[in-house]
Amino acid sequence: MNVILFGPPGAGKGTQAGAVCERHGLLQVATGDIFRKNLKEKTELGQLARSFMDKGQLVPDEVVWKLVEDRLAQPDTEAGVLFDGFPRTVTQAELLVGWAESSGRGLSAVVALEVPDDELVARLSGRRTCLSCGATYHVAHNPPSKDGVCDRCGNDVVQRDDDNEVTVRKRLATYHRQTAPVLEWFGERAVRVDGTGAIGAIGARVQAAIGS
Ligand code: ADP
Ligand code: AMP
């Protein structure tokens, strides 16, 4: 079982991913988390990705696909993957669907979280992230139990460099220009889910969409 959790930045993909992965025994593959890990470890890939991330732009397709393809070649992905933040262009979607077909590993569901832009800006501006395990929080809506400490792994919870309002607006513009067309490309295969309201209620809608 392989699932795409689709949506604009701040839609709640990371927030919902944990429960979905636990329920279905999936491995979360979040391309943004992989880039941030590389950035932290000061790899060449991290430096390259940063030049795009800081500007609210997408990392080039060939770089992203090489990373995802290598990740999918590892045995821990065989039981199933939840894609978070990938695909973000029609080219990436074509590559993934091609892989799903040629490998026989398939694609079970495409679930798209829908949230209005104003709410996305409010969510991203107040987001706090654990750069060690990728867990996300919100200063008002979903704070960690202990201020600045990750509930999941105990490491520091910080504000991402690109979660400032100027870069957030650029990321949303990039989403509308390059990523929203992916949803049209999937057409009927994608199930659209209202991504507003309580986190638990959205989780139930995501669950229903995966089941259907
Ligand atoms: P994405 O992974 O899609 O970029 P996140 O899951 O990191 O988005 O969520 C973005 C921010 O919005 C985080 O601060 C998160 O705590 C908060 N958030 C997620 N879901 C909700 C919700 N239903 N209501 C309010 N805030 C939310
Ligand atoms: P995210 O953590 O999903 O918000 O991603 C952070 C940043 O990483 C994005 O703004 C992009 O610059 C880059 N990125 C993550 N995933 C992709 C992808 N699939 N394609 C291109 N760029 C990506």
Short mmCIF file of C-alpha atoms and ligand atoms in Angstrom, two decimals, residues 9-10 13 30-33 35-36 49-50 52-61 64 68 84-89 92 124 127 160 162-163 167 171 174 179, ligand 2:
data_model
loop_
_atom_site.label_atom_id
_atom_site.label_comp_id
_atom_site.label_asym_id
_atom_site.label_seq_id
_atom_site.Cartn_x
_atom_site.Cartn_y
_atom_site.Cartn_z
CA PRO A 9 2.47 23.85 2.66
CA GLY A 10 0.78 24.03 6.07
CA LYS A 13 0.24 16.63 5.98
CA ALA A 30 8.78 13.50 3.47
CA THR A 31 11.13 15.04 0.91
CA GLY A 32 11.32 18.32 2.87
CA ASP A 33 12.47 16.42 5.99
CA PHE A 35 16.42 18.00 2.61
CA ARG A 36 16.49 19.49 6.13
CA ALA A 49 18.42 22.31 -1.62
CA ARG A 50 18.87 25.31 0.67
CA PHE A 52 15.84 26.82 -3.41
CA MET A 53 14.17 26.40 -0.01
CA ASP A 54 15.26 29.85 1.19
CA LYS A 55 13.59 31.43 -1.84
CA GLY A 56 10.37 29.45 -1.50
CA GLN A 57 11.15 27.64 -4.76
CA LEU A 58 11.11 23.95 -5.62
CA VAL A 59 14.25 21.85 -5.78
CA PRO A 60 14.70 20.68 -9.43
CA ASP A 61 12.80 17.53 -10.40
CA VAL A 64 14.18 15.21 -6.08
CA VAL A 68 13.10 9.46 -3.89
CA ASP A 84 4.38 13.75 2.25
CA GLY A 85 5.39 16.80 0.20
CA PHE A 86 5.98 14.67 -2.90
CA PRO A 87 5.06 14.81 -5.78
CA ARG A 88 5.09 18.60 -6.15
CA THR A 89 5.18 18.87 -9.96
CA GLN A 92 7.37 14.17 -10.29
CA LEU A 124 2.91 28.26 9.00
CA ARG A 127 4.52 26.41 13.27
CA ARG A 160 12.02 26.74 10.47
CA ASP A 162 11.37 29.27 5.72
CA ASP A 163 8.36 29.63 8.07
CA THR A 167 8.92 33.09 2.40
CA ARG A 171 5.91 29.07 -1.11
CA THR A 174 4.94 28.28 -5.93
CA THR A 179 1.95 21.96 -7.46
P1 AMP B 2 8.29 21.02 3.07
O1 AMP B 2 9.02 20.51 4.27
O2 AMP B 2 7.46 19.95 2.42
O3 AMP B 2 7.49 22.27 3.37
O4 AMP B 2 9.39 21.41 2.00
C1 AMP B 2 10.33 22.45 2.26
C2 AMP B 2 11.02 22.85 0.98
O5 AMP B 2 11.80 21.76 0.46
C3 AMP B 2 10.11 23.29 -0.16
O6 AMP B 2 9.70 24.64 -0.07
C4 AMP B 2 11.01 23.01 -1.38
O7 AMP B 2 11.98 24.03 -1.54
C5 AMP B 2 11.74 21.73 -0.96
N1 AMP B 2 11.01 20.52 -1.37
C6 AMP B 2 10.45 19.58 -0.56
N2 AMP B 2 9.87 18.60 -1.27
C7 AMP B 2 10.03 18.92 -2.57
C8 AMP B 2 9.63 18.33 -3.80
N3 AMP B 2 8.92 17.18 -3.83
N4 AMP B 2 9.99 18.96 -4.95
C9 AMP B 2 10.69 20.09 -4.95
N5 AMP B 2 11.10 20.72 -3.84
C10 AMP B 2 10.78 20.15 -2.65
#
